PDB file of C-alpha atoms in Angstrom:
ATOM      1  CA  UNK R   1       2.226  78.919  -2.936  1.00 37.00           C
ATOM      2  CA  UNK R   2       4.860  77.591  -5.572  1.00 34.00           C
ATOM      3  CA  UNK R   3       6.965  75.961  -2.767  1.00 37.00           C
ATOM      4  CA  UNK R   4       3.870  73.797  -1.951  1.00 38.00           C
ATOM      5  CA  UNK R   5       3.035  73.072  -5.717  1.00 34.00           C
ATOM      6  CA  UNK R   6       6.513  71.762  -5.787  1.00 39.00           C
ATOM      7  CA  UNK R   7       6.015  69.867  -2.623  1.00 36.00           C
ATOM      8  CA  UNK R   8       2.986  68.592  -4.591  1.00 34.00           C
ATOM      9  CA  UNK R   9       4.441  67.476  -7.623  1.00 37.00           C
ATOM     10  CA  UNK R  10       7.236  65.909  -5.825  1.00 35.00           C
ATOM     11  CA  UNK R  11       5.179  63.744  -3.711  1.00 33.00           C
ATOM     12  CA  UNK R  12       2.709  63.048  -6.772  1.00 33.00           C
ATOM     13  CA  UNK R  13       5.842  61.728  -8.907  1.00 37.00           C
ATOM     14  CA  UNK R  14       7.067  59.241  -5.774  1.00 33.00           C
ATOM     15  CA  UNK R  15       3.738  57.352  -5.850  1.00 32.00           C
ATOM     16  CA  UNK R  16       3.645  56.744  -9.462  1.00 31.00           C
ATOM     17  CA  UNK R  17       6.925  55.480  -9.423  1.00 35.00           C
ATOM     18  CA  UNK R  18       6.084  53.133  -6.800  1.00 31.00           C
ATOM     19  CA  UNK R  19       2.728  52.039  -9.138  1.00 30.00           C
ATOM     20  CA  UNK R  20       5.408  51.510 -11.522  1.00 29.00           C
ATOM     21  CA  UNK R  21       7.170  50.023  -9.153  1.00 30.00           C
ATOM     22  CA  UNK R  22       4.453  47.172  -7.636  1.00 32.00           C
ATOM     23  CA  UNK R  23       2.930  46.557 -11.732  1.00 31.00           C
ATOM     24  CA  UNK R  24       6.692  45.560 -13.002  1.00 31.00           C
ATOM     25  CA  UNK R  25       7.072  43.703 -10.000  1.00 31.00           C
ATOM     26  CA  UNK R  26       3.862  41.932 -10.554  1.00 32.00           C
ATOM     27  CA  UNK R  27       4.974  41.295 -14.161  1.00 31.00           C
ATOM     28  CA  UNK R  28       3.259  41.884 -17.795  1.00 31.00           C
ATOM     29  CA  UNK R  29       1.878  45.168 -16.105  1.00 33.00           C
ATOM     30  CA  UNK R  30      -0.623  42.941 -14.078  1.00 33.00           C
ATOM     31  CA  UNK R  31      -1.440  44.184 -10.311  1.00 30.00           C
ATOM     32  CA  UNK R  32       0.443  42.821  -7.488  1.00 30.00           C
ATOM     33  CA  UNK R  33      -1.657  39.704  -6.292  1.00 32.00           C
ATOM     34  CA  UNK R  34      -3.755  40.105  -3.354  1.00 30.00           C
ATOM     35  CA  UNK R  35      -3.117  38.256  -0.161  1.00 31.00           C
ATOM     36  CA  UNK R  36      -6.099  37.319   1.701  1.00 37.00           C
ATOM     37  CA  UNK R  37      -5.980  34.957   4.350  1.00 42.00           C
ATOM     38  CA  UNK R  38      -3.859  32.518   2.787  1.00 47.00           C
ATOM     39  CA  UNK R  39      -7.581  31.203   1.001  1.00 71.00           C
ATOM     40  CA  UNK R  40      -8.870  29.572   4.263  1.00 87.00           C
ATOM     41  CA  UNK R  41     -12.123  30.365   5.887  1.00 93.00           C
ATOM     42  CA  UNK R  42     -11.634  32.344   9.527  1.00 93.00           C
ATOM     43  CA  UNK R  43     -13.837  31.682  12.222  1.00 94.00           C
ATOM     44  CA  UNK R  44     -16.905  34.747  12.752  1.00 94.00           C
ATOM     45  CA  UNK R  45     -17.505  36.976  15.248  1.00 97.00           C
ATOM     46  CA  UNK R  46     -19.284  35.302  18.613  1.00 98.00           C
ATOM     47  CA  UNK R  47     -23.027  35.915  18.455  1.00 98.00           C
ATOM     48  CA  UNK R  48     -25.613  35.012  21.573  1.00 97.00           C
ATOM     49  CA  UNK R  49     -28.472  32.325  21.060  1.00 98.00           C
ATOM     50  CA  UNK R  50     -29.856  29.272  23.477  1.00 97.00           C
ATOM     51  CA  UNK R  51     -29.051  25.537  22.740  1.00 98.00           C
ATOM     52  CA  UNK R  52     -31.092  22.342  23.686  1.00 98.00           C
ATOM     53  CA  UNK R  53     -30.811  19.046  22.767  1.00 98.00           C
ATOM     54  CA  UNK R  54     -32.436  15.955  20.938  1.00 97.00           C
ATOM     55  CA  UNK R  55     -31.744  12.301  20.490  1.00 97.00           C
ATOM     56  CA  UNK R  56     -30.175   9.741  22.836  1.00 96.00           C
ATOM     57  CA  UNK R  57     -27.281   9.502  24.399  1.00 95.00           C
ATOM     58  CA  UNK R  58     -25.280   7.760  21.288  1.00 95.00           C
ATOM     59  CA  UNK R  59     -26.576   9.804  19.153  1.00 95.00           C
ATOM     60  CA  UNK R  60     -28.944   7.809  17.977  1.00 95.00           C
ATOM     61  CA  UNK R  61     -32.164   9.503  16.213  1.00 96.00           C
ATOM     62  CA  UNK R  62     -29.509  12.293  14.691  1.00 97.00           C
ATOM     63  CA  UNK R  63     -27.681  10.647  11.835  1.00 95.00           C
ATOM     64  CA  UNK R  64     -29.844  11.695   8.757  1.00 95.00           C
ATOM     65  CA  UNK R  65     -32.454  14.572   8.808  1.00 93.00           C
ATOM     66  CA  UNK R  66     -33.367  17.565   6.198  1.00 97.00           C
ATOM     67  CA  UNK R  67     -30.025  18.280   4.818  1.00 97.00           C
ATOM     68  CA  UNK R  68     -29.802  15.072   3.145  1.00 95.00           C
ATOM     69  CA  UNK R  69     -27.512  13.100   4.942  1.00 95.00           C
ATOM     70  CA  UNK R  70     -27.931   9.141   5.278  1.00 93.00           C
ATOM     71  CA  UNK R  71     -25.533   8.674   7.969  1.00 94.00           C
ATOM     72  CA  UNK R  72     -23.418  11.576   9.552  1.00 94.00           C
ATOM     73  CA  UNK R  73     -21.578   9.041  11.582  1.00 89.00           C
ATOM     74  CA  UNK R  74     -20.454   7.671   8.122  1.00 87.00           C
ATOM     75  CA  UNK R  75     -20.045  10.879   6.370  1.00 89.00           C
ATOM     76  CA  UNK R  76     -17.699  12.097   8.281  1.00 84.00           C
ATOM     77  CA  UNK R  77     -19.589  14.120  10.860  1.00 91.00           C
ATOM     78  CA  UNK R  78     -20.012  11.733  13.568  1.00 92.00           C
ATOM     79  CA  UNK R  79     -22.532  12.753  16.205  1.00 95.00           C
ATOM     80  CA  UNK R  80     -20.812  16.572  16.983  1.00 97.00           C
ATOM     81  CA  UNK R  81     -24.034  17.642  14.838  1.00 98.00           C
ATOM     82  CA  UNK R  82     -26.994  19.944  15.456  1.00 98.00           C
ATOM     83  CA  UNK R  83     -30.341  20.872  13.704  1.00 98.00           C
ATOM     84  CA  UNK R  84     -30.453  24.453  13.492  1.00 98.00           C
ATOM     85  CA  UNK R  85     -33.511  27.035  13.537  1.00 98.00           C
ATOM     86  CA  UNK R  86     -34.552  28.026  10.285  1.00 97.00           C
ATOM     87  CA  UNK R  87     -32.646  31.586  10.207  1.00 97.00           C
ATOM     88  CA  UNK R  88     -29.395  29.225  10.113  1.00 98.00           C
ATOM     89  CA  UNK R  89     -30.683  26.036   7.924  1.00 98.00           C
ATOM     90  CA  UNK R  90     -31.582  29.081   5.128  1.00 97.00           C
ATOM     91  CA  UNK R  91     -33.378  26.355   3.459  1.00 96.00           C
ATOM     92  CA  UNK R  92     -30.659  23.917   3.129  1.00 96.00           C
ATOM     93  CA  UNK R  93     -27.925  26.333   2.196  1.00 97.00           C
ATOM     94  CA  UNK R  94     -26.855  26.127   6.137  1.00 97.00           C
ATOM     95  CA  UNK R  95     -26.199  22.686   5.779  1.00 97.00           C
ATOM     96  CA  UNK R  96     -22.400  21.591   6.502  1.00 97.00           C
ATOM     97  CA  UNK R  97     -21.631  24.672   8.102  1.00 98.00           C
ATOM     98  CA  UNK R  98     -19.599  24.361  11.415  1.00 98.00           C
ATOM     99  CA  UNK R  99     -19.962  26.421  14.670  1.00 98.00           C
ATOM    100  CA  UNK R 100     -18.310  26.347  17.684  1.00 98.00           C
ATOM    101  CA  UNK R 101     -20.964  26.521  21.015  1.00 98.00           C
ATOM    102  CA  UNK R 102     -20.094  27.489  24.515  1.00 98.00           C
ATOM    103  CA  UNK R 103     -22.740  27.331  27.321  1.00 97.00           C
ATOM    104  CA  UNK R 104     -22.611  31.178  28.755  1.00 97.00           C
ATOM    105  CA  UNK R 105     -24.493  32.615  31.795  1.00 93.00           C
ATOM    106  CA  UNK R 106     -26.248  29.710  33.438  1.00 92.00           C
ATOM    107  CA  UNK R 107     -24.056  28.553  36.918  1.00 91.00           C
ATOM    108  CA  UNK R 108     -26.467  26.299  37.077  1.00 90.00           C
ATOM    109  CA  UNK R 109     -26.193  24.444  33.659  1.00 95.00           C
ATOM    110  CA  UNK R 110     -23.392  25.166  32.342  1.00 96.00           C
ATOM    111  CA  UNK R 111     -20.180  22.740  32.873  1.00 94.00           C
ATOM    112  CA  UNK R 112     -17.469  25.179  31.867  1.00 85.00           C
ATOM    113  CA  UNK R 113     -14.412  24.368  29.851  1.00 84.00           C
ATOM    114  CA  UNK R 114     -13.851  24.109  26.450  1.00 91.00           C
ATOM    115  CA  UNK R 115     -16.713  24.674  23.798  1.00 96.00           C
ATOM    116  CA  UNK R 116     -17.940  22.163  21.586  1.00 97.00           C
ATOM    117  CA  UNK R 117     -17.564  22.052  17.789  1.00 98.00           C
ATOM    118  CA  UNK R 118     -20.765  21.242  15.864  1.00 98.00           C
ATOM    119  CA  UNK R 119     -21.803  21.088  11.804  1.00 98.00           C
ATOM    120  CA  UNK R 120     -25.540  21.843  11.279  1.00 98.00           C
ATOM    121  CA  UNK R 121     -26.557  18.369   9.299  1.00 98.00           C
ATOM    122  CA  UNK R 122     -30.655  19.012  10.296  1.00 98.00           C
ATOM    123  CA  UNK R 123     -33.577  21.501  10.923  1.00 98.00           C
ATOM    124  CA  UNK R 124     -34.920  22.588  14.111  1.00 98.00           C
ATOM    125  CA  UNK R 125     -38.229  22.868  12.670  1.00 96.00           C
ATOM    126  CA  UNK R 126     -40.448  26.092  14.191  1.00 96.00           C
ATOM    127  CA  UNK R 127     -43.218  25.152  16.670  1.00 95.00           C
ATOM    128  CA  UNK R 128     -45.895  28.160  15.759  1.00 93.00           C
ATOM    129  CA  UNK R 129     -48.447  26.883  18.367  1.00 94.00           C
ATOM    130  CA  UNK R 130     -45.320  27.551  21.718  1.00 95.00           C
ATOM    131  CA  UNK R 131     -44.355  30.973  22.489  1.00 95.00           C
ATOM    132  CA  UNK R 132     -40.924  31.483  21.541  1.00 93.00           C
ATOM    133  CA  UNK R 133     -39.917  32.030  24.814  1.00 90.00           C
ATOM    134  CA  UNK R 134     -41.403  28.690  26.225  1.00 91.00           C
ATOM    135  CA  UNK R 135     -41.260  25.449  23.896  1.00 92.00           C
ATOM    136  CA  UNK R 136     -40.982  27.340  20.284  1.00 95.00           C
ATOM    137  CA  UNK R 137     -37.081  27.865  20.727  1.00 96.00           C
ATOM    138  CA  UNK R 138     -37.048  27.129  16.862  1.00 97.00           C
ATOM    139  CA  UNK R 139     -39.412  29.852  15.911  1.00 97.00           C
ATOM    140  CA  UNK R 140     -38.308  32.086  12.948  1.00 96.00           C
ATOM    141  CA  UNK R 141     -36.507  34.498  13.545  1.00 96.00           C
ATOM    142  CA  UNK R 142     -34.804  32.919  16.704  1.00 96.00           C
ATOM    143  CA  UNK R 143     -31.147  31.404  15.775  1.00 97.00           C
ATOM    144  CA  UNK R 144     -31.564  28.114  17.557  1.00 98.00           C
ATOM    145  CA  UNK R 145     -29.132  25.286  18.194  1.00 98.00           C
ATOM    146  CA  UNK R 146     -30.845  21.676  18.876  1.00 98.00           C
ATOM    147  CA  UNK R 147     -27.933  19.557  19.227  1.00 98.00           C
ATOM    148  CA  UNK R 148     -27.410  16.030  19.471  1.00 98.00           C
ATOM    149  CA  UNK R 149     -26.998  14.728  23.366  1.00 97.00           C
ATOM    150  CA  UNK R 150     -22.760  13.868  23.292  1.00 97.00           C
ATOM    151  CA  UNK R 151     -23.173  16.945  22.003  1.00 98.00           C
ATOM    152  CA  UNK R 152     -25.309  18.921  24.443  1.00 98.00           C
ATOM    153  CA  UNK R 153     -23.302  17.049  27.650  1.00 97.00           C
ATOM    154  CA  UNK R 154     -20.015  18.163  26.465  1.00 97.00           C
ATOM    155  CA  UNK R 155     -21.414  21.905  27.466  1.00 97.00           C
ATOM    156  CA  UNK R 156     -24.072  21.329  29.706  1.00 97.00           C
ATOM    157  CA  UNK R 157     -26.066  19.625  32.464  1.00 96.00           C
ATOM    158  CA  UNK R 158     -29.087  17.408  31.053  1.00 96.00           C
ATOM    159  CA  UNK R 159     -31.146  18.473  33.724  1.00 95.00           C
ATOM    160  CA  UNK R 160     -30.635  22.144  32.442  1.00 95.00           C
ATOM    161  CA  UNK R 161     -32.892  21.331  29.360  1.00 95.00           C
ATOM    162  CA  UNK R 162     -31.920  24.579  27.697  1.00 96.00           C
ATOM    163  CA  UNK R 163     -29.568  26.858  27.903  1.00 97.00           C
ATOM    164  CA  UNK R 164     -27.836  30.014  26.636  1.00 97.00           C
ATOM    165  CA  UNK R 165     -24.619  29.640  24.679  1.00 98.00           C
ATOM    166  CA  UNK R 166     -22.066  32.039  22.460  1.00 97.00           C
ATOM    167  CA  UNK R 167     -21.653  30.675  19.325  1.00 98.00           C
ATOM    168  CA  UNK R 168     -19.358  31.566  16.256  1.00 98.00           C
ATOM    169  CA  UNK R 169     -19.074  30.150  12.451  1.00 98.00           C
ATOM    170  CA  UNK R 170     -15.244  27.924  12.288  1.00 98.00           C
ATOM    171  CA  UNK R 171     -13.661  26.659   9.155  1.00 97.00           C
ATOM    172  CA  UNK R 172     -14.949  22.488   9.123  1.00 96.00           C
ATOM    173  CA  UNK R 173     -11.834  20.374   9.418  1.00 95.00           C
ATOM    174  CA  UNK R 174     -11.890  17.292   7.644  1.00 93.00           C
ATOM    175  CA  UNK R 175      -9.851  14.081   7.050  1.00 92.00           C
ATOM    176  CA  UNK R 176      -9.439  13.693   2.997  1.00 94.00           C
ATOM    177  CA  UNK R 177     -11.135  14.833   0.465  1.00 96.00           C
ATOM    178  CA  UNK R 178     -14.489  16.234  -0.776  1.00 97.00           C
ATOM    179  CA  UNK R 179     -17.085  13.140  -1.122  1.00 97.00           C
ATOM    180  CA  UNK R 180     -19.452  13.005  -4.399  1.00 98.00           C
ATOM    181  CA  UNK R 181     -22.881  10.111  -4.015  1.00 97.00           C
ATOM    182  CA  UNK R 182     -24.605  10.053  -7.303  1.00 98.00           C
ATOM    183  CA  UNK R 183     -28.299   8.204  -6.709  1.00 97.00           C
ATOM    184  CA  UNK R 184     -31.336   8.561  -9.348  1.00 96.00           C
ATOM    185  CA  UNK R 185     -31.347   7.037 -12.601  1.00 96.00           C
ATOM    186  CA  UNK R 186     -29.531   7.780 -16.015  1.00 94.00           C
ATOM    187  CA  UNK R 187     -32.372  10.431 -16.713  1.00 95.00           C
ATOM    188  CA  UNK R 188     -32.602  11.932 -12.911  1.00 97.00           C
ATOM    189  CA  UNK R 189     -29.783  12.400 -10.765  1.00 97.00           C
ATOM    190  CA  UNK R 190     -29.251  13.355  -7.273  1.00 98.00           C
ATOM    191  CA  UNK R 191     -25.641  14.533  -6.152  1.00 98.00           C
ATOM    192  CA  UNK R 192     -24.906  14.499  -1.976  1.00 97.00           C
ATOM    193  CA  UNK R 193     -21.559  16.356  -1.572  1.00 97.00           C
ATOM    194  CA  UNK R 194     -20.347  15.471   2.006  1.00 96.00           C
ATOM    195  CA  UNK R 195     -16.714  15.758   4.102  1.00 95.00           C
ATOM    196  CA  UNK R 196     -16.473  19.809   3.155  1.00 96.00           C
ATOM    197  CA  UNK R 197     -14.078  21.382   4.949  1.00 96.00           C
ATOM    198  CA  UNK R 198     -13.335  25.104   4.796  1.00 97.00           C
ATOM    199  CA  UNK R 199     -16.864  27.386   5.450  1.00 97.00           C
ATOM    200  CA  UNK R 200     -18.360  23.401   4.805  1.00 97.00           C
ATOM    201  CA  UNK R 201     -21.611  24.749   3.358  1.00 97.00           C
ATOM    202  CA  UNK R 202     -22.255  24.245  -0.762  1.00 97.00           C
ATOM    203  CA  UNK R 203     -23.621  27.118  -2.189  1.00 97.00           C
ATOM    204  CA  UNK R 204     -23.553  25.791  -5.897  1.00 98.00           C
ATOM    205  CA  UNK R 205     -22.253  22.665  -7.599  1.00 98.00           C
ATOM    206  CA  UNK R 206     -21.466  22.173 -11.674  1.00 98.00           C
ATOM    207  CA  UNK R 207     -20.760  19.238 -13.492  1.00 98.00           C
ATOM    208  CA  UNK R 208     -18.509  18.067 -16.536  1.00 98.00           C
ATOM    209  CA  UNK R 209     -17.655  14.888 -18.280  1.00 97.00           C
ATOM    210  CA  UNK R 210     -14.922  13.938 -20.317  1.00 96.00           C
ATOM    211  CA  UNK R 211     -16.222  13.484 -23.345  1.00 93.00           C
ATOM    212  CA  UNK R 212     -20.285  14.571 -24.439  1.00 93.00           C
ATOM    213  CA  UNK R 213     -21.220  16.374 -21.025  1.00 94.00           C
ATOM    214  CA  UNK R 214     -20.325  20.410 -20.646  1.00 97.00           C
ATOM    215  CA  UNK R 215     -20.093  22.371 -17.849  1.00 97.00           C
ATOM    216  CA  UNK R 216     -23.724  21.689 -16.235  1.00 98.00           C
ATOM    217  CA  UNK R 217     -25.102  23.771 -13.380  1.00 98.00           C
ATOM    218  CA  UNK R 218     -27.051  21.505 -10.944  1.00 98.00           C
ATOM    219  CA  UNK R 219     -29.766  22.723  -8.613  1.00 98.00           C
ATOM    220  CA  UNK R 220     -30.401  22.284  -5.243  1.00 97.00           C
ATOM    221  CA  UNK R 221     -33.001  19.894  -4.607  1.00 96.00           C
ATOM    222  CA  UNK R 222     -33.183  19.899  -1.063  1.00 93.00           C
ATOM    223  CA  UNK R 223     -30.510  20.208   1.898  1.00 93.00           C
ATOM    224  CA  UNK R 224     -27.714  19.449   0.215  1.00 94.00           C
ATOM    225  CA  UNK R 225     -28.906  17.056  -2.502  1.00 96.00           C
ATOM    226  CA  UNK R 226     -28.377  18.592  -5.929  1.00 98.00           C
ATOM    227  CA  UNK R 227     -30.101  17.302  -8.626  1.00 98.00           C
ATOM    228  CA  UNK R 228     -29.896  17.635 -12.717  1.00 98.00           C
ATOM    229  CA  UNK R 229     -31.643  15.524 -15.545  1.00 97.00           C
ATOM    230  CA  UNK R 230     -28.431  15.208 -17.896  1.00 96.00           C
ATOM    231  CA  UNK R 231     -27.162  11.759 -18.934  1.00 97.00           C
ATOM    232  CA  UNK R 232     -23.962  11.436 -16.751  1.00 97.00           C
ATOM    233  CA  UNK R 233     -23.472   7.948 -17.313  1.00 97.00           C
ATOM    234  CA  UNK R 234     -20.594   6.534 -19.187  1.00 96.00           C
ATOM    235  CA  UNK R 235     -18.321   9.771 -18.470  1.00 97.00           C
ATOM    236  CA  UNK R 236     -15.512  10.350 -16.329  1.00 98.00           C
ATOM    237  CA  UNK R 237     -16.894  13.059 -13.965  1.00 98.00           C
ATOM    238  CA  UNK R 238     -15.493  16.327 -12.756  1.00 98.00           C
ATOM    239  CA  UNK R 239     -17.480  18.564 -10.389  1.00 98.00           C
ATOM    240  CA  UNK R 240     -16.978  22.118  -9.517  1.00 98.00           C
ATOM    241  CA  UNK R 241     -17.996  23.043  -5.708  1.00 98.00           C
ATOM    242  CA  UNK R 242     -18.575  26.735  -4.746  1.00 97.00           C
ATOM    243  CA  UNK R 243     -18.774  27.244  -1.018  1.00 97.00           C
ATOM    244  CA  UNK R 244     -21.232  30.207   0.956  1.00 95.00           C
ATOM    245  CA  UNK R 245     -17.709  32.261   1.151  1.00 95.00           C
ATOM    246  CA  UNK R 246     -17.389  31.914  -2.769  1.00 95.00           C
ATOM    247  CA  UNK R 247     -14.695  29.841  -2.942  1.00 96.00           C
ATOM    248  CA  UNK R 248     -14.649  27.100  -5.400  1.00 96.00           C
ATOM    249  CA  UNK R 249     -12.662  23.564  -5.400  1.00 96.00           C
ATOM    250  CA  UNK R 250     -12.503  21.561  -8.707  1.00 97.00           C
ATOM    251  CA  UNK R 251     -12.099  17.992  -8.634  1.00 98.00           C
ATOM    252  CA  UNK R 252     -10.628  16.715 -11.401  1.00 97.00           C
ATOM    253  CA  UNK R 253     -12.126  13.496 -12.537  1.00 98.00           C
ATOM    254  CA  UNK R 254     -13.212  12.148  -9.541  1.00 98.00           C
ATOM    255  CA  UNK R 255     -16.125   9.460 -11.042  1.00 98.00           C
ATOM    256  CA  UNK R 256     -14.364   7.045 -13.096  1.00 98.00           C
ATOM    257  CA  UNK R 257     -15.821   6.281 -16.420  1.00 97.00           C
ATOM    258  CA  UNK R 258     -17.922   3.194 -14.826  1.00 97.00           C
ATOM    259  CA  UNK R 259     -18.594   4.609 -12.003  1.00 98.00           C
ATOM    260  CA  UNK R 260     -22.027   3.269 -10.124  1.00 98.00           C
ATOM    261  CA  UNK R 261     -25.227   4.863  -8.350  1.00 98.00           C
ATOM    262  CA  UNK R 262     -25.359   5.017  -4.442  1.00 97.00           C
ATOM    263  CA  UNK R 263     -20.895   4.649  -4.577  1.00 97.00           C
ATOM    264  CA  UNK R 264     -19.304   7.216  -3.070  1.00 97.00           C
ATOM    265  CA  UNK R 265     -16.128   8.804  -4.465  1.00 98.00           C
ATOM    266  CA  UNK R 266     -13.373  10.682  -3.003  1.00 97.00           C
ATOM    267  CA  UNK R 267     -11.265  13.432  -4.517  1.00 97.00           C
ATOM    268  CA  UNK R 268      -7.934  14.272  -3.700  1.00 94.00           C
ATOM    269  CA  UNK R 269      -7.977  17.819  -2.389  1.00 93.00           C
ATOM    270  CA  UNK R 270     -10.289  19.608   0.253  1.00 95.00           C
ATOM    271  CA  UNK R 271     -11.255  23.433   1.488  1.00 95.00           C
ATOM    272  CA  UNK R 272      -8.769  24.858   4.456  1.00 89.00           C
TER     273      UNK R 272
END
């Protein structure tokens, strides 16, 4: 018994040395940081769904929709886009995320090789009055992918018309920075935050000017359109994103002082 106290003791006194140890390390008796990921979003585990597909062959008929978007071939989405089922939309807070689809189990429709990388920018909308086995693919609580045509051909045969895939949530790659619209009026304003890489959704935005405006919270007024009724004109603006994997990216005066309505503005930095 007092050989195994000892044994006890011995051992207890080497691991709070080594707390010692890691807190001087870490300096001013702070923990040792905590290393995760190198703060970039990693792709999700593969989950099974169906895909179809809508628009013409260009695209066309795709480019704006419920998230907000005017023009994802502008906006730095091009036409590798899809409307998602409401599960995945999550009434707008889906919007920006990116997935990569592969067509699985179908000889006949699938084309094999490499999957395709979308960003939800729309809404499948449900289809109550169809089955949801025959013509209400969309219907809650399916997880549905409508994409665009380039989209659907880069996976699949047309003639297939629907067909099961694998899909998984990727980290959006984008070229620059985060993109800030303001449109509205000096007493009603509507932010579109576009280009987000990282998990590319926006789960909450904030505002600050240089001078009169604090820290504002803005709401989400639909897809991702964020609204607030504070006087941002005649400020130098700074906005705060939070993404769905609660991450957050400051950009640091990215409105000038005279900035305009319906101008977009990029900052300097992005998500990873």
């Amino acid at each position: 018994m007092s050989c195994t106290w000892a044994s006890r003791r011995l051992v207890l006194a080497l691991l709070v040395a080594l707390v010692v140890v890691d807190a001087a390390a870490a300096g001013d008796g702070a923990p040792p940081k905590v290393h995760r990921n190198h703060g970039k979003f990693t792709a999700g585990p593969w989950k099974p769904a169906h895909a179809t597909f809508y628009g013409g062959r260009d695209g066309s008929g795709t480019l704006d929709g419920a998230c907000g978007y005017k023009d994802t071939s502008k906006e730095g989405y091009g036409v590798q886009t899809v409307a998602v089922s409401t599960p995945l939309f999550d009434a707008g807070a889906g919007c920006g995320a990116c997935y990569e689809v592969r067509c699985v189990d179908s000889p006949d429709g699938c084309k094999g090789g490499a999957p395709v990388v979308v960003t939800a920018t729309n809404l499948c909308p449900p289809n109550p009055g169809q089955s949801n086995e025959n013509g209400g693919w969309c219907n809650p609580p399916r997880e549905h992918f409508d994409l665009t045509m380039p989209a659907f051909l880069q996976i699949a045969q047309e003639k297939a018309g629907i067909v099961p895939i694998s899909y998984r949530r990727v980290p959006c790659v984008k070229q620059g920075g985060i993109r800030y619209t303001i449109t509205g009026n000096k007493y009603f304003n509507l932010v579109m935050v576009t280009n987000v890489g990282g998990a590319g959704d926006v789960a909450g935005l904030m505002v600050k000017g240089n001078k009169r405006v604090k820290w504002t919270t803005l709401k989400r007024n639909w897809g991702q359109e964020w609204q607030t009724s504070e006087d941002l004109t005649g400020e130098s603006l700074t906005f705060r994103v939070m993404t769905g994997d609660h991450r957050k990216a400051t950009s640091w005066h990215v409105l000038p002082r005279d900035w305009q309505f319906g101008v977009t503005y990029q900052a300097a930095k992005n998500f990873k």
